[in-house]
Short mmCIF file of C-alpha atoms in Angstrom, two decimals:
data_model
loop_
_atom_site.label_atom_id
_atom_site.label_comp_id
_atom_site.label_asym_id
_atom_site.label_seq_id
_atom_site.Cartn_x
_atom_site.Cartn_y
_atom_site.Cartn_z
CA GLU A 30 143.75 106.79 93.57
CA THR A 31 143.79 106.13 97.31
CA LEU A 32 143.04 109.15 99.47
CA SER A 33 145.35 109.78 102.40
CA LEU A 34 142.80 110.66 105.06
CA THR A 35 142.79 110.33 108.81
CA PRO A 36 139.87 108.36 110.27
CA GLU A 37 138.20 111.63 111.32
CA GLN A 38 138.67 113.14 107.86
CA GLN A 39 137.23 110.00 106.28
CA ARG A 40 134.25 110.18 108.62
CA GLN A 41 133.60 113.84 107.78
CA ARG A 42 133.98 113.14 104.05
CA THR A 43 131.45 110.31 104.33
CA LEU A 44 128.94 112.52 106.13
CA THR A 45 129.24 115.34 103.61
CA THR A 46 128.94 112.88 100.72
CA LEU A 47 125.75 111.37 102.16
CA LEU A 48 124.37 114.85 102.73
CA ALA A 49 125.23 115.86 99.16
CA MET A 50 123.47 112.77 97.79
CA VAL A 51 120.22 113.47 99.65
CA THR A 52 120.20 117.19 98.89
CA SER A 53 120.88 116.45 95.22
CA TRP A 54 117.90 114.12 95.02
CA ALA A 55 115.68 116.67 96.80
CA GLU A 56 116.69 119.40 94.36
CA GLN A 57 115.45 117.30 91.42
CA ARG A 58 112.23 115.85 92.86
CA SER A 59 110.23 115.52 96.07
CA VAL A 60 111.88 113.04 98.45
CA LEU A 61 110.50 111.15 101.45
CA LEU A 62 113.21 109.93 103.85
CA VAL A 63 112.07 107.53 106.58
CA ILE A 64 114.34 106.48 109.45
CA GLU A 65 112.83 104.12 111.99
CA ASP A 66 113.78 103.25 115.59
CA LEU A 67 115.67 106.47 116.29
CA HIS A 68 116.06 105.36 119.92
CA TRP A 69 118.88 103.10 118.66
CA VAL A 70 120.62 105.83 116.68
CA ASP A 71 124.42 105.76 116.57
CA PRO A 72 126.52 108.96 116.90
CA SER A 73 127.42 109.16 113.20
CA THR A 74 123.80 108.85 112.06
CA ARG A 75 122.82 111.40 114.68
CA GLU A 76 125.42 113.84 113.30
CA PHE A 77 124.18 113.23 109.75
CA LEU A 78 120.62 114.04 110.84
CA ASP A 79 121.84 117.20 112.60
CA LEU A 80 123.33 118.37 109.29
CA LEU A 81 120.33 117.30 107.21
CA ILE A 82 117.60 118.79 109.39
CA ASP A 83 119.29 122.19 109.22
CA GLN A 84 118.73 122.12 105.44
CA VAL A 85 115.20 120.69 105.29
CA PRO A 86 113.45 124.09 104.80
CA THR A 87 115.42 124.69 101.58
CA LEU A 88 114.65 121.32 99.97
CA GLN A 89 111.73 119.30 98.61
CA LEU A 90 112.32 116.88 101.45
CA CYS A 91 110.03 115.31 104.03
CA VAL A 92 111.87 113.46 106.80
CA VAL A 93 109.90 111.03 108.97
CA LEU A 94 111.63 109.78 112.13
CA THR A 95 110.08 107.20 114.44
CA CYS A 96 111.16 106.45 118.01
CA ARG A 97 109.97 105.12 121.31
CA PRO A 98 108.62 107.62 123.88
CA SER A 99 111.82 107.27 125.93
CA PHE A 100 113.86 108.98 123.20
CA GLN A 101 114.10 112.76 123.48
CA PRO A 102 114.65 114.34 120.04
CA PRO A 103 117.39 117.00 120.18
CA TRP A 104 115.80 119.17 117.48
CA ARG A 105 113.57 121.52 119.43
CA LEU A 106 111.78 124.82 118.75
CA ARG A 107 111.82 124.70 114.96
CA THR A 108 108.75 125.80 113.06
CA TYR A 109 109.20 123.16 110.36
CA LEU A 110 109.33 120.21 112.79
CA THR A 111 106.16 118.51 113.96
CA SER A 112 105.98 115.96 116.79
CA LEU A 113 103.18 113.38 116.77
CA GLN A 114 102.50 111.28 119.85
CA LEU A 115 100.82 108.03 118.86
CA ALA A 116 98.35 106.88 121.50
CA ARG A 117 97.53 103.26 122.23
CA LEU A 118 94.60 101.75 120.35
CA SER A 119 91.16 102.11 121.91
CA HIS A 120 89.14 99.01 122.80
CA ALA A 121 87.00 99.52 119.69
CA HIS A 122 90.08 99.71 117.48
CA VAL A 123 91.55 96.57 119.08
CA GLU A 124 88.33 94.68 118.41
CA ALA A 125 88.29 95.90 114.80
CA MET A 126 91.91 94.80 114.35
CA VAL A 127 91.16 91.35 115.80
CA GLN A 128 88.17 90.95 113.48
CA ARG A 129 90.38 91.76 110.49
CA ILE A 130 92.95 89.13 111.54
CA THR A 131 90.24 86.48 112.06
CA GLY A 132 88.75 87.24 108.65
CA GLY A 133 85.54 88.52 110.21
CA ARG A 134 84.87 85.30 112.10
CA PRO A 135 83.86 86.28 115.67
CA LEU A 136 85.84 85.08 118.67
CA PRO A 137 84.14 84.01 121.90
CA SER A 138 83.47 87.08 124.04
CA GLU A 139 85.77 85.79 126.81
CA VAL A 140 88.68 85.45 124.37
CA MET A 141 88.07 88.87 122.86
CA HIS A 142 87.98 90.39 126.36
CA HIS A 143 91.32 88.79 127.24
CA ILE A 144 92.94 90.08 124.05
CA VAL A 145 91.58 93.60 124.57
CA THR A 146 92.64 93.84 128.22
CA ARG A 147 96.00 92.08 128.00
CA THR A 148 97.35 93.81 124.90
CA ASP A 149 96.78 97.28 126.39
CA GLY A 150 96.27 98.84 122.96
CA VAL A 151 99.73 97.91 121.60
CA PRO A 152 99.19 97.07 117.89
CA LEU A 153 101.95 94.46 117.54
CA PHE A 154 100.78 92.69 120.71
CA VAL A 155 97.18 92.69 119.42
CA GLU A 156 98.26 91.05 116.18
CA GLU A 157 100.64 88.53 117.71
CA LEU A 158 98.37 87.48 120.58
CA THR A 159 95.44 87.03 118.20
CA ARG A 160 97.55 84.85 115.91
CA THR A 161 98.84 82.92 118.93
CA VAL A 162 95.26 82.15 119.96
CA LEU A 163 94.21 81.19 116.43
CA GLU A 164 97.21 78.89 115.96
CA SER A 165 96.71 77.13 119.30
CA ASN A 166 94.24 74.32 119.96
CA ILE A 167 92.02 76.30 122.33
CA LEU A 168 89.50 77.22 119.63
CA ARG A 169 87.54 75.41 116.95
CA GLU A 170 85.83 77.02 113.98
CA THR A 171 82.12 76.30 113.72
CA GLU A 172 79.73 77.77 111.13
CA GLY A 173 81.73 80.94 110.51
CA HIS A 174 82.74 81.67 114.10
CA TYR A 175 85.08 80.33 116.78
CA GLU A 176 84.12 78.41 119.91
CA LEU A 177 86.16 77.46 122.95
CA ARG A 178 87.15 73.82 123.27
CA ALA A 179 87.32 74.13 127.07
CA PRO A 180 86.66 76.76 129.76
CA LEU A 181 89.01 79.70 129.35
CA THR A 182 90.23 79.42 132.95
CA ALA A 183 91.87 76.09 132.06
CA LEU A 184 93.81 77.60 129.19
CA SER A 185 97.14 79.30 128.98
CA ILE A 186 97.16 82.57 127.03
CA PRO A 187 100.46 84.51 127.01
CA THR A 188 100.35 87.58 129.23
CA THR A 189 103.17 89.57 127.59
CA LEU A 190 104.19 90.39 124.04
CA HIS A 191 107.51 88.59 124.55
CA ALA A 192 105.75 85.44 125.72
CA SER A 193 103.32 85.61 122.82
CA LEU A 194 106.16 85.89 120.30
CA LEU A 195 108.01 82.98 121.89
CA ALA A 196 104.84 80.85 121.85
CA ARG A 197 104.44 81.45 118.10
CA LEU A 198 108.09 80.63 117.45
CA ASP A 199 107.89 77.46 119.55
CA ARG A 200 105.02 76.13 117.44
CA LEU A 201 107.07 76.49 114.25
CA GLY A 202 109.36 73.58 115.15
CA THR A 203 112.68 73.67 113.29
CA ALA A 204 111.77 77.05 111.76
CA LYS A 205 112.30 78.59 115.21
CA GLY A 206 115.97 77.68 114.99
CA MET A 207 116.19 79.31 111.57
CA ALA A 208 114.57 82.46 112.97
CA GLN A 209 117.27 82.49 115.65
CA TRP A 210 120.00 82.17 113.03
CA GLY A 211 118.44 85.08 111.14
CA ALA A 212 118.08 87.12 114.34
CA THR A 213 121.81 86.71 114.94
CA LEU A 214 122.55 88.10 111.48
CA GLY A 215 120.33 91.16 111.97
CA ARG A 216 116.93 92.72 111.31
CA GLN A 217 117.55 92.04 107.60
CA PHE A 218 119.68 89.28 106.11
CA SER A 219 120.33 87.51 102.82
CA TYR A 220 119.55 83.93 101.94
CA ALA A 221 123.17 83.39 100.89
CA LEU A 222 124.58 84.56 104.23
CA LEU A 223 122.05 82.51 106.21
CA GLN A 224 122.85 79.38 104.21
CA ALA A 225 126.60 79.89 104.52
CA SER A 226 126.53 80.45 108.27
CA SER A 227 123.93 77.85 109.25
CA GLN A 228 125.08 75.19 106.74
CA ARG A 229 121.53 73.87 106.54
CA ALA A 230 120.55 71.73 103.57
CA GLU A 231 118.90 73.86 100.91
CA GLU A 232 115.56 72.03 101.00
CA ALA A 233 115.26 72.27 104.79
CA LEU A 234 116.40 75.90 104.79
CA GLN A 235 113.82 76.95 102.23
CA ARG A 236 111.09 75.00 104.02
CA ASP A 237 111.80 76.74 107.34
CA LEU A 238 112.04 80.18 105.73
CA LYS A 239 108.72 79.62 103.98
CA ALA A 240 107.14 78.70 107.32
CA LEU A 241 108.42 81.96 108.84
CA VAL A 242 107.17 83.98 105.86
CA ASP A 243 103.76 82.23 105.93
CA ALA A 244 103.51 83.04 109.65
CA GLU A 245 104.31 86.70 108.77
CA LEU A 246 107.25 86.79 111.12
CA LEU A 247 109.54 87.45 108.15
CA TYR A 248 109.01 89.41 104.94
CA GLN A 249 110.70 88.13 101.79
CA ARG A 250 112.11 90.02 98.82
CA GLY A 251 113.23 88.09 95.76
CA VAL A 252 113.55 84.35 95.22
CA PRO A 253 116.20 82.05 96.77
CA PRO A 254 119.13 81.91 96.38
CA HIS A 255 118.97 85.64 95.64
CA ALA A 256 116.37 86.49 98.29
CA THR A 257 116.63 88.77 101.30
CA TYR A 258 114.51 88.56 104.44
CA GLN A 259 113.46 91.08 107.06
CA PHE A 260 111.84 90.55 110.45
CA LYS A 261 108.42 92.18 110.50
CA HIS A 262 109.30 93.99 113.70
CA ALA A 263 112.50 94.48 115.67
CA LEU A 264 110.82 92.96 118.74
CA ILE A 265 110.37 89.67 116.87
CA GLN A 266 114.08 89.62 116.13
CA GLU A 267 114.83 90.45 119.78
CA ALA A 268 112.59 87.65 121.07
CA ALA A 269 114.17 85.05 118.79
CA TYR A 270 117.69 86.18 119.67
CA ALA A 271 117.02 86.36 123.42
CA ALA A 272 115.81 82.74 123.45
CA LEU A 273 119.26 81.49 122.42
CA LEU A 274 121.53 79.98 125.06
CA ARG A 275 124.64 82.07 125.59
CA SER A 276 126.90 79.27 124.33
CA THR A 277 124.76 78.82 121.20
CA ARG A 278 124.71 82.56 120.61
CA ARG A 279 128.49 82.66 120.83
CA TYR A 280 128.78 79.80 118.33
CA TYR A 281 126.40 81.49 115.90
CA HIS A 282 128.42 84.70 116.02
CA GLN A 283 131.60 82.73 115.50
CA ARG A 284 130.10 81.03 112.43
#
């Protein structure tokens, strides 16, 4: 039976239904609800969270919300809400993270210094810049450590996270174009939708997607043609999308 509801009534019914679903789960078992990137929240999701947070003390529910520092949460002065400010990584933590990415093989001190100072303790930048350096031809591996092929002053190391992400995408050849198709579809997309919109041959499509997964720019769930993919971080999606020409972007959206 079709319900005769106004758009506002349908919206309210949807919100109350979502709320009822979550509260029902939390009455039966402990529930962890994670919502990331709250700085991009839309009005309807914001209203849903307003309703849900009012009921958190009565439920077996832990809600974790992440956002950039620029976002000001509207839920203030509540004893059951805790705000955690995540600081940037210290130099020691950056060096430890780099060592993990290199598999314990030491980098030249000059390269490590550049990574530590340029990344400014931002975890994603630490990871991406380290991988950019490792994938470039500025280093060679010798007896369990890395050496510079030439003086560091003659080399080009990206100075921003955006530039580092673009450098990694550029080195992936045709896979960069596939990342841009995926970025147009969203943070997460299906293999079927990507194939239908891009019209790439199946062999080439799977080869490029594998390259992106191997580079850890995408995460894969399932096996093609029933697979779904997700960008590791929203900033990777943004970088791939921003590199598209406006005319190409318009064509991709049209497709």
